[in-house]
Short mmCIF file of C-alpha atoms in Angstrom, two decimals:
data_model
loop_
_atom_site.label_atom_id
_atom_site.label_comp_id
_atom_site.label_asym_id
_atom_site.label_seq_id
_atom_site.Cartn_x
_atom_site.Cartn_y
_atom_site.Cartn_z
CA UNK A 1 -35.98 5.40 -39.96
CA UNK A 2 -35.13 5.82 -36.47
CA UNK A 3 -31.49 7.03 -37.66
CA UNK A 4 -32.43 10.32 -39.67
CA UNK A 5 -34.34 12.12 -36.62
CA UNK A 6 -31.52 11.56 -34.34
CA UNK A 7 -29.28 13.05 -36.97
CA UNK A 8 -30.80 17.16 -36.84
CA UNK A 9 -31.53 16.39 -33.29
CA UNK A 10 -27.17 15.78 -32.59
CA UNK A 11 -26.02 18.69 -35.45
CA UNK A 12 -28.33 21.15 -33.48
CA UNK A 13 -26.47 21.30 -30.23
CA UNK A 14 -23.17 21.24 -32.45
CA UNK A 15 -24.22 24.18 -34.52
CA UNK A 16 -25.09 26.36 -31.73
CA UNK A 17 -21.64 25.23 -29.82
CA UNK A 18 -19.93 26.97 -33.25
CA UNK A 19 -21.98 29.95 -33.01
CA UNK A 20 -20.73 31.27 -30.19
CA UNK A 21 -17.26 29.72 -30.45
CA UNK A 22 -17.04 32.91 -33.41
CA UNK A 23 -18.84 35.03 -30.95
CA UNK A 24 -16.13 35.49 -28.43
CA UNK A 25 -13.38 34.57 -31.18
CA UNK A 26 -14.52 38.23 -32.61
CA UNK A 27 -14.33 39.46 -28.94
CA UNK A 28 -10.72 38.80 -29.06
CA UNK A 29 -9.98 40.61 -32.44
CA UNK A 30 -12.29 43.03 -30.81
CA UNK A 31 -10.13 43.32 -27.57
CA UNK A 32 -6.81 43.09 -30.32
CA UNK A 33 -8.59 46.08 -32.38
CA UNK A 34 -9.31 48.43 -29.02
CA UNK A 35 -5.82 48.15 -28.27
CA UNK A 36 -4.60 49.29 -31.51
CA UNK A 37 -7.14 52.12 -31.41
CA UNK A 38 -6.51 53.26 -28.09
CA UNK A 39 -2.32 53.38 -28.74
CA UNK A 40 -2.60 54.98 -32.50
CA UNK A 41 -5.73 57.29 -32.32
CA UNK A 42 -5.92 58.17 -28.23
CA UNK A 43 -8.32 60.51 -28.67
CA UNK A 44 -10.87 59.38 -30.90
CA UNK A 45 -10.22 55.78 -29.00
CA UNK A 46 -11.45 57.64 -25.56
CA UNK A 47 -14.97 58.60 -27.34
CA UNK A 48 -15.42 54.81 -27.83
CA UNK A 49 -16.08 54.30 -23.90
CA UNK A 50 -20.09 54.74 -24.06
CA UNK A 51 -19.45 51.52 -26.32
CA UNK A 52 -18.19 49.36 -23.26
CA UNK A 53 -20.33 50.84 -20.73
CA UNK A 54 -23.69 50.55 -22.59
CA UNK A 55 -22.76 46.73 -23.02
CA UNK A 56 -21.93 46.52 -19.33
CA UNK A 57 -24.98 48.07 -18.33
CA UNK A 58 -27.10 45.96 -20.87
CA UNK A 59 -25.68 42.61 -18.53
CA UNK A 60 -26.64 44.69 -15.56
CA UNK A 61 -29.88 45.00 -16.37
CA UNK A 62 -30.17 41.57 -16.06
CA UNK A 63 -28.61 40.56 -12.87
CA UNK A 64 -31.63 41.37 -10.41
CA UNK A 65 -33.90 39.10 -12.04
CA UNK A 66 -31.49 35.98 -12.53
CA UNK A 67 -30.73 36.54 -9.09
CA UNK A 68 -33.99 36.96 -8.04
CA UNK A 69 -35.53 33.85 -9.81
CA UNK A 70 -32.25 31.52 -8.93
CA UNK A 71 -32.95 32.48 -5.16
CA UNK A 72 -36.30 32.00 -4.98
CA UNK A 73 -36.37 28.90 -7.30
CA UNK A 74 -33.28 27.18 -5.16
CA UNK A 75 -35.03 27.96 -1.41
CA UNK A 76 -38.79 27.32 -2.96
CA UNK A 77 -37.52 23.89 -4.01
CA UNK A 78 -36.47 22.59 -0.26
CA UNK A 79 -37.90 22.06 2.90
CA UNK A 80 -35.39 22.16 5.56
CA UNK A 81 -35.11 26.50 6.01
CA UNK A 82 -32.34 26.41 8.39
CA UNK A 83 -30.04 24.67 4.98
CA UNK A 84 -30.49 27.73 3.76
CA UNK A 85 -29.36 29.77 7.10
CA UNK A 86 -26.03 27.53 6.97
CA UNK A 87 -25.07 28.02 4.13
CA UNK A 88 -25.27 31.84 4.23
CA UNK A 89 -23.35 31.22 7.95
CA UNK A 90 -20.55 29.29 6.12
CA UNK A 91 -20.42 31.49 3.44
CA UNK A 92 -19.84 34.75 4.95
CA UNK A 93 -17.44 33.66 7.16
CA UNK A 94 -15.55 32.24 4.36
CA UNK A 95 -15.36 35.45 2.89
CA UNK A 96 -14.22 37.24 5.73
CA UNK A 97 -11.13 34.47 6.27
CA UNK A 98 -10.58 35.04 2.92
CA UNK A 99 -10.60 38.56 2.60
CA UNK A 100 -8.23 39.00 5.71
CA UNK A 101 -5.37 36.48 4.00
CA UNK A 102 -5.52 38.71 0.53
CA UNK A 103 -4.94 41.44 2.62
CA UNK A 104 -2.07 39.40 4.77
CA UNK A 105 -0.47 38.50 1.09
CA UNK A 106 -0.51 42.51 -0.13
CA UNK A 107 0.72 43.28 2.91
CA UNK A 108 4.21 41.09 2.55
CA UNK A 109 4.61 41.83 -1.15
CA UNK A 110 4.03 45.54 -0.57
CA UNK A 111 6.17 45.43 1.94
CA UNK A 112 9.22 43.75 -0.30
CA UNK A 113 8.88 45.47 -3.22
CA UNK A 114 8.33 49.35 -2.14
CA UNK A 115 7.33 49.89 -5.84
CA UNK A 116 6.54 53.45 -4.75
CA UNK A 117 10.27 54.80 -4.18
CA UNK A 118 11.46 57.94 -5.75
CA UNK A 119 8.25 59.12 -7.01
CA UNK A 120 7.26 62.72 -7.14
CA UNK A 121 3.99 63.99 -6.55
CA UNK A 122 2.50 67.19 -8.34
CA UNK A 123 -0.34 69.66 -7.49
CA UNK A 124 -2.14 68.30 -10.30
CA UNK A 125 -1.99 64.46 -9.13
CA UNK A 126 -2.86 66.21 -5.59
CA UNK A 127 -5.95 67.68 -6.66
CA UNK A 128 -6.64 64.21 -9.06
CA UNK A 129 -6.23 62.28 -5.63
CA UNK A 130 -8.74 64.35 -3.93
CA UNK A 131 -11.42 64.51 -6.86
CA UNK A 132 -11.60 60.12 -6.11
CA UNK A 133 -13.42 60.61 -2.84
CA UNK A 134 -16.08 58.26 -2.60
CA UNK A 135 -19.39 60.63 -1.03
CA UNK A 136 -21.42 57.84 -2.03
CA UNK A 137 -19.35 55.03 0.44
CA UNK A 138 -21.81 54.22 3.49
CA UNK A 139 -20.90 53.82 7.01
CA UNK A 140 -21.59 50.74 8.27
CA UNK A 141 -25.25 50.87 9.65
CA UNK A 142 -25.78 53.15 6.70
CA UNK A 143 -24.85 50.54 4.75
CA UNK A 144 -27.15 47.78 6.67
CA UNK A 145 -30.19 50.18 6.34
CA UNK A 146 -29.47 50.63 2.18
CA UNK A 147 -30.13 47.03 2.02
CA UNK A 148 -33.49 47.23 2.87
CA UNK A 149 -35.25 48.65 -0.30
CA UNK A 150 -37.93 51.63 -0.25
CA UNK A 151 -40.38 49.02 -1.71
CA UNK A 152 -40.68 45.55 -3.12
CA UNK A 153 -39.81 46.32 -6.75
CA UNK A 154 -37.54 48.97 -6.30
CA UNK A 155 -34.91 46.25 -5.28
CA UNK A 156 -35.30 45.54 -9.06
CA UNK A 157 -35.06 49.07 -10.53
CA UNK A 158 -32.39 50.65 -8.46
CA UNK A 159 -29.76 48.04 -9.24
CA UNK A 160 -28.70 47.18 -5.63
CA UNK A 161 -27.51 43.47 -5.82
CA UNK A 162 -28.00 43.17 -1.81
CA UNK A 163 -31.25 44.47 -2.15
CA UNK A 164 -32.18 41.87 -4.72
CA UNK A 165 -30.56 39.27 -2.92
CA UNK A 166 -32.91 40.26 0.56
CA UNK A 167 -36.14 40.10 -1.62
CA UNK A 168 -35.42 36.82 -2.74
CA UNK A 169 -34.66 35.54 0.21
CA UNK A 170 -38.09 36.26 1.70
CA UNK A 171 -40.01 35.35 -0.98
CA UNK A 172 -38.44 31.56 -1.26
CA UNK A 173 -39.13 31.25 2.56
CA UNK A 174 -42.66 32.52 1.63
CA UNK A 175 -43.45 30.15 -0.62
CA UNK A 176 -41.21 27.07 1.16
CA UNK A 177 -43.87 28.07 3.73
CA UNK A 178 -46.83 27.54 1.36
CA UNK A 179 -45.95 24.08 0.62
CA UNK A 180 -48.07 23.19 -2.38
CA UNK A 181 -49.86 25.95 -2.95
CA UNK A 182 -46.53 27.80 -3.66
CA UNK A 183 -46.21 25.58 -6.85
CA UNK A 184 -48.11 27.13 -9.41
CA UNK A 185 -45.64 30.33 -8.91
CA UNK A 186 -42.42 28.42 -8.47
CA UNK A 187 -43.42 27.06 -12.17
CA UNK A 188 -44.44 30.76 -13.23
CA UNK A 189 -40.76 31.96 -12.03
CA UNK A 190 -39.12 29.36 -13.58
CA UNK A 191 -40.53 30.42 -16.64
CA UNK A 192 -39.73 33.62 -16.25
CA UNK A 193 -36.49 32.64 -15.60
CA UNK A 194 -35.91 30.88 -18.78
CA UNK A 195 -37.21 34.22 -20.73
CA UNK A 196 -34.51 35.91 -18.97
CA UNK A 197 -31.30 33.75 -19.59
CA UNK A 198 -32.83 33.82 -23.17
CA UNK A 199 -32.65 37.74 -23.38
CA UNK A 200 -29.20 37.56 -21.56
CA UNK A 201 -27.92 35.18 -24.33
CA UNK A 202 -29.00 37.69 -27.20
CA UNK A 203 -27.07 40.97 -24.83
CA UNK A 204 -24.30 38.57 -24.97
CA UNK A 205 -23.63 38.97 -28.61
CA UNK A 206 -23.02 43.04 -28.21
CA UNK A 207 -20.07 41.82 -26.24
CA UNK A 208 -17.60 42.29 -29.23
CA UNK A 209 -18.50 45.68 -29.48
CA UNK A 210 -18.61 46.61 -25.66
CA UNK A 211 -15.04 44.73 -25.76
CA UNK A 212 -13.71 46.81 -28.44
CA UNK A 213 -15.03 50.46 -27.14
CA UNK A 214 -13.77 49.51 -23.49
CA UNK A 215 -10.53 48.58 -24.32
CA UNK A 216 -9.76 51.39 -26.80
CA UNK A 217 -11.04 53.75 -24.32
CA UNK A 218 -8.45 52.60 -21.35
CA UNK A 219 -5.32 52.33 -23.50
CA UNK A 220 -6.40 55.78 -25.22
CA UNK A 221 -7.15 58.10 -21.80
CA UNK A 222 -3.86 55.76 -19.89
CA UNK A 223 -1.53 55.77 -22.72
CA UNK A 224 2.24 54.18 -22.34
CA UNK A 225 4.09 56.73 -20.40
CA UNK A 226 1.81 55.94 -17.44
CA UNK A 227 2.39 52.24 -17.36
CA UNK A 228 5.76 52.98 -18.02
CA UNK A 229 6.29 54.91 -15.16
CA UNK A 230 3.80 52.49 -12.71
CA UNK A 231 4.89 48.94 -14.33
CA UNK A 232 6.21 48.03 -10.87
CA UNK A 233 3.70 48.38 -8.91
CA UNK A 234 0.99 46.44 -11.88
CA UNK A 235 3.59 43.94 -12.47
CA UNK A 236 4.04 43.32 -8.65
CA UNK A 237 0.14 43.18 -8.57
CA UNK A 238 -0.62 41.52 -11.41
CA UNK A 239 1.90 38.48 -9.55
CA UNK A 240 0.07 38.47 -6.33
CA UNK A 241 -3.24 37.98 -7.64
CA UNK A 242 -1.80 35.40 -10.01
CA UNK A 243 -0.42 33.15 -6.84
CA UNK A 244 -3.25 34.29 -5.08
CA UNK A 245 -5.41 32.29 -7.10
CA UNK A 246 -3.16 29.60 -8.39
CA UNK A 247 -1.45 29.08 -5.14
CA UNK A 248 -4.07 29.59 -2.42
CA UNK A 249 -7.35 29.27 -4.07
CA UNK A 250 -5.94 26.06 -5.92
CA UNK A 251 -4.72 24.52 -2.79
CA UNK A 252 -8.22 24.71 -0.98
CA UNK A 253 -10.10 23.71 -4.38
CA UNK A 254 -7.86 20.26 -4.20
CA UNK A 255 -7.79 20.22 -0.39
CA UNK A 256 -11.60 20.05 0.07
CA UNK A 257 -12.90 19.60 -3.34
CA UNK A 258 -10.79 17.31 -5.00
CA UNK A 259 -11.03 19.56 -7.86
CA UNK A 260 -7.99 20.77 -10.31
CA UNK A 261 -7.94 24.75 -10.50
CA UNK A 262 -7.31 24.84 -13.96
CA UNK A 263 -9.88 22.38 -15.37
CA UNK A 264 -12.48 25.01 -12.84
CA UNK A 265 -10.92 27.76 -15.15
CA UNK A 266 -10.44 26.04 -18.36
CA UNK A 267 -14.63 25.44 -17.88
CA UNK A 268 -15.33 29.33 -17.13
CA UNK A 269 -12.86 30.62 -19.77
CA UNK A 270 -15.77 32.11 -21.78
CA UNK A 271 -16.25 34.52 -18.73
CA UNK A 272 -12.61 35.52 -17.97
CA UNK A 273 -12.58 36.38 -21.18
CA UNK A 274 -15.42 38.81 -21.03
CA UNK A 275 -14.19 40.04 -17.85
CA UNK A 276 -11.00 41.07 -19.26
CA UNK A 277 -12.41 42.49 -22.30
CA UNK A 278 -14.61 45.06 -20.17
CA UNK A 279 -12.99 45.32 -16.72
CA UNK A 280 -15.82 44.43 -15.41
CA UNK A 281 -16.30 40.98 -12.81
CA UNK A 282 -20.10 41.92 -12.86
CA UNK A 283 -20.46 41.73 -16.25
CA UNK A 284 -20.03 37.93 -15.84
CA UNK A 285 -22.13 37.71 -12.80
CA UNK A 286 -25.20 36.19 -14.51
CA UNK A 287 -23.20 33.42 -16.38
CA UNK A 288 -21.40 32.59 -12.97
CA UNK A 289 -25.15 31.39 -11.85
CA UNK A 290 -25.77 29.62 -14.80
CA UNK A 291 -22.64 27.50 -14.83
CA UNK A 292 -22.38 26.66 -11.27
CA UNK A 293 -25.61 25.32 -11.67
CA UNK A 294 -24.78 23.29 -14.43
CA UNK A 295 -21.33 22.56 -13.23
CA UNK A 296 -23.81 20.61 -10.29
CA UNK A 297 -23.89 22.85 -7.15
CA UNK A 298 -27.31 23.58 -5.92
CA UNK A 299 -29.76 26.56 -6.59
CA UNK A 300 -29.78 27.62 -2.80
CA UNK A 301 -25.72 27.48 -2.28
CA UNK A 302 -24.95 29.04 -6.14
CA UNK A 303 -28.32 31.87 -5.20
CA UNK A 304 -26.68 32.83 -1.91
CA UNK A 305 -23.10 32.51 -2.51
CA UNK A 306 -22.33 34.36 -5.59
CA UNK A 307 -24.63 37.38 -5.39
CA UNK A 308 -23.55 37.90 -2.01
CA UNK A 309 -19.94 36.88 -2.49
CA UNK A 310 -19.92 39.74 -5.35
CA UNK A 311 -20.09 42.40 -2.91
CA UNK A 312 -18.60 40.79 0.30
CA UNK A 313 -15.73 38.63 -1.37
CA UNK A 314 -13.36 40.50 -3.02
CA UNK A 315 -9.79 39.28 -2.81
CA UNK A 316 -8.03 41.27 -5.57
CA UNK A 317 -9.91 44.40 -4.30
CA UNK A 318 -8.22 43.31 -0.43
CA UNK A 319 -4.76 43.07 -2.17
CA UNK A 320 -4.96 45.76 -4.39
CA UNK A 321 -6.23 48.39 -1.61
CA UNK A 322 -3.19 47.07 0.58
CA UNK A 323 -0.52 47.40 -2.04
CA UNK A 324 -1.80 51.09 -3.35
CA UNK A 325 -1.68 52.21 0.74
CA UNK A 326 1.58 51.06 1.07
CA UNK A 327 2.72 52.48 -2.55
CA UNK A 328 0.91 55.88 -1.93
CA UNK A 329 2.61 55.69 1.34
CA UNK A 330 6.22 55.14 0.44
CA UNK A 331 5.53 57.40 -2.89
CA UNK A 332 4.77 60.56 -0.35
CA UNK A 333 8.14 59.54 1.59
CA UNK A 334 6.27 58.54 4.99
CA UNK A 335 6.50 54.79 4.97
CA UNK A 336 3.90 53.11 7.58
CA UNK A 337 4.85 50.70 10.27
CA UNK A 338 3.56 47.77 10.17
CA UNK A 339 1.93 48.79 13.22
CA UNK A 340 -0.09 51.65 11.15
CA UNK A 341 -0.23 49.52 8.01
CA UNK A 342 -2.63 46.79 9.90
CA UNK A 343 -5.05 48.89 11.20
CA UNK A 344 -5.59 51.10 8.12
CA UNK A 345 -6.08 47.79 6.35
CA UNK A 346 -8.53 46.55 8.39
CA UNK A 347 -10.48 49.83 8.22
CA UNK A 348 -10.06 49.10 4.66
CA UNK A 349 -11.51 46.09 4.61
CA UNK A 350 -14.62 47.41 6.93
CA UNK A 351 -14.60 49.81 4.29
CA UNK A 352 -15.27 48.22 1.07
CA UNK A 353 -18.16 46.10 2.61
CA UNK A 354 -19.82 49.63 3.06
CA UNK A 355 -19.13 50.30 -0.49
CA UNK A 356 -19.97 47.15 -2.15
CA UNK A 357 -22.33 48.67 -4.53
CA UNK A 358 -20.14 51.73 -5.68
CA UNK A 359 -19.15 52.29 -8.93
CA UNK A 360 -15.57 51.68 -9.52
CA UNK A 361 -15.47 51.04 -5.93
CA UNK A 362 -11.85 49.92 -6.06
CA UNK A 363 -10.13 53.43 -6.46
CA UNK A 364 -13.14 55.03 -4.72
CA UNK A 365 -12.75 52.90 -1.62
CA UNK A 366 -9.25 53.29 -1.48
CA UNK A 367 -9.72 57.16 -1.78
CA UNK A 368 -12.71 57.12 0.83
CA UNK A 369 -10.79 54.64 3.68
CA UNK A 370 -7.65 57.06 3.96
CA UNK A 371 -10.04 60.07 4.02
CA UNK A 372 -11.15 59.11 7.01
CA UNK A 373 -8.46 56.55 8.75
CA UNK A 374 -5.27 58.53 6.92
CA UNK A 375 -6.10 61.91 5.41
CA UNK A 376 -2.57 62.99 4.43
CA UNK A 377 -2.22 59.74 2.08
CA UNK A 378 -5.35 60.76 -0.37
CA UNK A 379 -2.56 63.64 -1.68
CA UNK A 380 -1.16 60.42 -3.42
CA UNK A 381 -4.00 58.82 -5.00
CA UNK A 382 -3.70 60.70 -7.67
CA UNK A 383 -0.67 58.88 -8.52
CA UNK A 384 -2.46 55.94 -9.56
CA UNK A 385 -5.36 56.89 -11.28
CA UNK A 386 -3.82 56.81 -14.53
CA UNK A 387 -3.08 52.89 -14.04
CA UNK A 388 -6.26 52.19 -11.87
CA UNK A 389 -8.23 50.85 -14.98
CA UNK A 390 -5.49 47.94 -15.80
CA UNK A 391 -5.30 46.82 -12.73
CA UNK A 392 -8.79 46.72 -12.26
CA UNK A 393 -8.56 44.05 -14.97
CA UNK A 394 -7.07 41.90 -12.26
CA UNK A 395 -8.61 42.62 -9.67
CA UNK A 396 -12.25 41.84 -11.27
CA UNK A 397 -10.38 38.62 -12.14
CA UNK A 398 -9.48 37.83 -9.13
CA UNK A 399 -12.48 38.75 -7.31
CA UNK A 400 -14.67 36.20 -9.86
CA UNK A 401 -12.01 33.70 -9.47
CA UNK A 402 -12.31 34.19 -5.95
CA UNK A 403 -16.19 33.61 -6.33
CA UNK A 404 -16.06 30.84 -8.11
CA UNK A 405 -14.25 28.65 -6.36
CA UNK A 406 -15.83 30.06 -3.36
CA UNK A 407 -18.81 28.16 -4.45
CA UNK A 408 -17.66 25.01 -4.92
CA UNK A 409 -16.20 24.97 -1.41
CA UNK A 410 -19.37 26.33 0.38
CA UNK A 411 -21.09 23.49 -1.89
CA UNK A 412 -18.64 20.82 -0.86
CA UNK A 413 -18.95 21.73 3.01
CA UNK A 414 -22.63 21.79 2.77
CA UNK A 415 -22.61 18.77 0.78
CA UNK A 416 -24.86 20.47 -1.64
CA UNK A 417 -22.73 19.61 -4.68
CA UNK A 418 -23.32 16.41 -7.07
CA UNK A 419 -19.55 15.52 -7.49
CA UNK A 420 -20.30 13.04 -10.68
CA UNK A 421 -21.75 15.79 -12.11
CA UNK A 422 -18.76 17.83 -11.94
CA UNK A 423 -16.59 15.40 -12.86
CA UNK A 424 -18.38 15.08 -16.02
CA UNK A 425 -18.93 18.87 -16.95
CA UNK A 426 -14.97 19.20 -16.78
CA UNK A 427 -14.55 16.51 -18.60
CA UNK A 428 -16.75 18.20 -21.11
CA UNK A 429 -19.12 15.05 -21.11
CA UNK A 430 -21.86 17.20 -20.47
CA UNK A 431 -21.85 20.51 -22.28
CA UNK A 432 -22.93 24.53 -21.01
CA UNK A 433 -25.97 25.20 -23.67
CA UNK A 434 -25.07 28.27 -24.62
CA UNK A 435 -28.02 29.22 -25.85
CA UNK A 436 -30.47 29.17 -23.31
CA UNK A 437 -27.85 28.76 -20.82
CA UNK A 438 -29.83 26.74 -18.45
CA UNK A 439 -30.13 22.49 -18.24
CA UNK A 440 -34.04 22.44 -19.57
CA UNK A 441 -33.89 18.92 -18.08
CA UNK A 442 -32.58 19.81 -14.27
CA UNK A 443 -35.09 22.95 -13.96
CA UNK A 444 -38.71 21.43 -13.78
CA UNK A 445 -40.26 22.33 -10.23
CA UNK A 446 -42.85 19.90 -10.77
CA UNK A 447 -40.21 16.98 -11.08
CA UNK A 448 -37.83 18.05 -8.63
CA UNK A 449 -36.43 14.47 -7.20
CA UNK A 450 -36.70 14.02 -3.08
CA UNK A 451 -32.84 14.72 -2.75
CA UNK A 452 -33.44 18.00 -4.25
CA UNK A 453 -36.47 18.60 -1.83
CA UNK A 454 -34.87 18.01 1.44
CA UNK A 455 -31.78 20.60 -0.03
CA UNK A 456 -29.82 17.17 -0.18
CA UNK A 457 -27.13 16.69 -2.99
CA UNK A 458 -25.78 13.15 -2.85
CA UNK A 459 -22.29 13.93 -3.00
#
């Protein structure tokens, strides 16, 4: 008798795993199906791009309250508030050690392979080059300001992740503050919490669609000439995020995590595939939360490191900003120094922290930093516009790669990472529900163990 219970109770899990193995095996026919589209039918295939962007926006519409009940849940949950201030502390400056040796790689391989030789540039790329301004980019005290939102729940409706991410924040101190009495709304959030990640799930299986309009809309408005003509410069970029990653992001995951790169990307292979199917890194932001918890890094360190490592670390935006300067550059036949190539990159980098929350803020940033640091160079922007859209497929990569392992380090120095846990999750001993996409065992406020309490993680 005890046998046949056990039996629905093990298929269960097993059917659900199946479900959504077809889910994002029709993603890839979807992505296979775009490309056909865009190449043979350009432009019906460019009509299709409401497709991609209403799925993108559907995960959007989700991020602010997974980040806002992660935050709150992770910093409710502990005692010790200044955990919480170090592991913002290590965190950013992480990113901004980071972000200056993406830059430092661009720099040498723009520098060897001058991929913008012998290029012409037209009054129509001129004007194209011009038209990519960023007016929306803020200085930086602007930018400080905007993070403070005009009231409590418009950090939810306007989209701003920092915003979100500020909220939070003050609410989990509030209620680590109210001890006790804080516990009846922990357990409220966390329920809302699970209703959320259950919505999320259900957006998730539009993503063959969005896949197949975004992809048929970038091959269709880019067509072949233009990667014909720019496959140097996306080949040479598409390399340096590649070792990027691989090389430099591996070596510090195995350095100070003990981890293997590829079994960290084998795990989140779902979401570099969903990345690449809608050239979008934030489209995956939400499932980044939900698997770093489960991998076994904490609420606080996974709640403060990825939302805030979305807009402030972004290594394949660093290289791909110094590569298109120097390309533009050499394109327009005045070649920087590399006395003028440092500073405009670090006004670069300054530069996309003010523009974190832009729209296609890769090509707008770019556009935006020489405006003001380099005016003559925006003449050439134009010259990669047609491309900018496949190589913001690596770059989004990059920048979640980036993330990712970014979190396991920040949760390895603040030893705020259960390391059998991880071990077992890449092993695949302990599986991602992908259905509610949250461990309904780990969650409980109510039964949250001492360890978790003090913001202690055995590792």
């Amino acid at each position: 008798m005890a046998a046949s219970p056990a039996d629905p109770a093990s298929a269960a899990p097993r059917a659900q795993r199946d479900r959504t193995h077809y889910l994002y095996i029709a993603v890839i026919a979807a992505v296979a199906l775009g490309i056909a589209v865009g190449l043979i039918w350009p432009d019906a295939a460019v009509e299709l791009k409401p497709l991609g962007t209403g799925f993108v926006n559907l995960i959007k519409m989700m991020i602010s309250p997974i980040i806002f009940c992660t935050i709150v849940l992770g910093i409710g949950s502990v005692r010790k508030a200044a955990k919480v201030g170090a592991v913002g502390g290590i965190a950013l400056g992480y990113f901004l050690v980071m972000s200056l040796v993406a830059l430092a790689i661009g720099l040498v391989v723009g520098n060897v392979l001058h991929p913008g030789d012998g290029l012409h540039l037209t009054d129509a790329l001129r004007k194209t080059g011009h038209a990519q301004v960023e007016s929306d980019a803020l200085p930086p005290v602007d930018f400080v300001l905007s993070i403070i939102p005009n009231t409590f729940v418009s950090a939810f409706t306007q989209g701003q992740v920092l915003q979100t991410l500020l909220v939070a924040l003050l609410a989990g101190f509030a209620l680590q503050a109210m001890g006790p009495a804080g516990q009846p709304v922990l357990r409220g959030i966390e329920h809302l919490q699970r209703l959320v990640f259950r919505i999320l799930s259900m957006v998730m299986w539009a993503a063959p669609v969005g896949a197949f309009g975004a992809i048929a809309a970038v091959v269709g408005s880019a067509g072949v000439d233009a990667l014909k003509s720019l496959a140097v410069l996306m080949l040479g970029f598409y390399v340096t995020c590649f070792l990027f990653v691989f090389l430099v992001l591996g070596a510090l995951l195995r350095i100070v995590a003990g981890l293997n790169v590829f079994s960290l990307f084998k795990y989140l292979a779902r979401e570099f595939l969903l990345i690449l199917s809608t050239s979008s890194s934030e489209s995956a932001l939400p499932r980044l939360i939900a698997k770093m918890e489960h991998l076994g890094v904490s609420r606080p360190v996974v709640g403060i490191t990825v939302p805030t490592g979305y807009s402030f670390n972004l290594d394949g935006t660093m290289i791909y900003m110094t590569m298109a300067s120097l390309y533009i550059a050499d394109a327009l036949g005045t070649p920087m120094s590399v006395g003028e190539q440092i500073p405009l990159l670090l006004f670069l980098l300054l530069a996309s922290k003010g523009a974190a929350g832009v729209s296609g803020a890769g090509l707008a940033t770019l556009a935006g930093g020489l405006q003001s640091h380099k005016p003559a160079l925006v003449d050439g922007v134009g010259l990669i516009v047609g491309i900018d859209r496949f190589m913001s497929e690596a770059r989004a990569l990059t920048n979640f790669a980036g993330n990712a392992v970014a979190t396991v380090l920040v949760g390895t120095w603040t030893k705020e990472i259960d390391k059998d846990r991880v071990r077992r999750v890449l092993a695949g001993e302990v599986p991602f529900d992908e259905t509610t996409l949250l461990d309904e065992g780990r969650s409980s406020v109510a039964e949250t163990p001492p360890a978790r309490e003090e913001g202690l993680v055995k590792a």
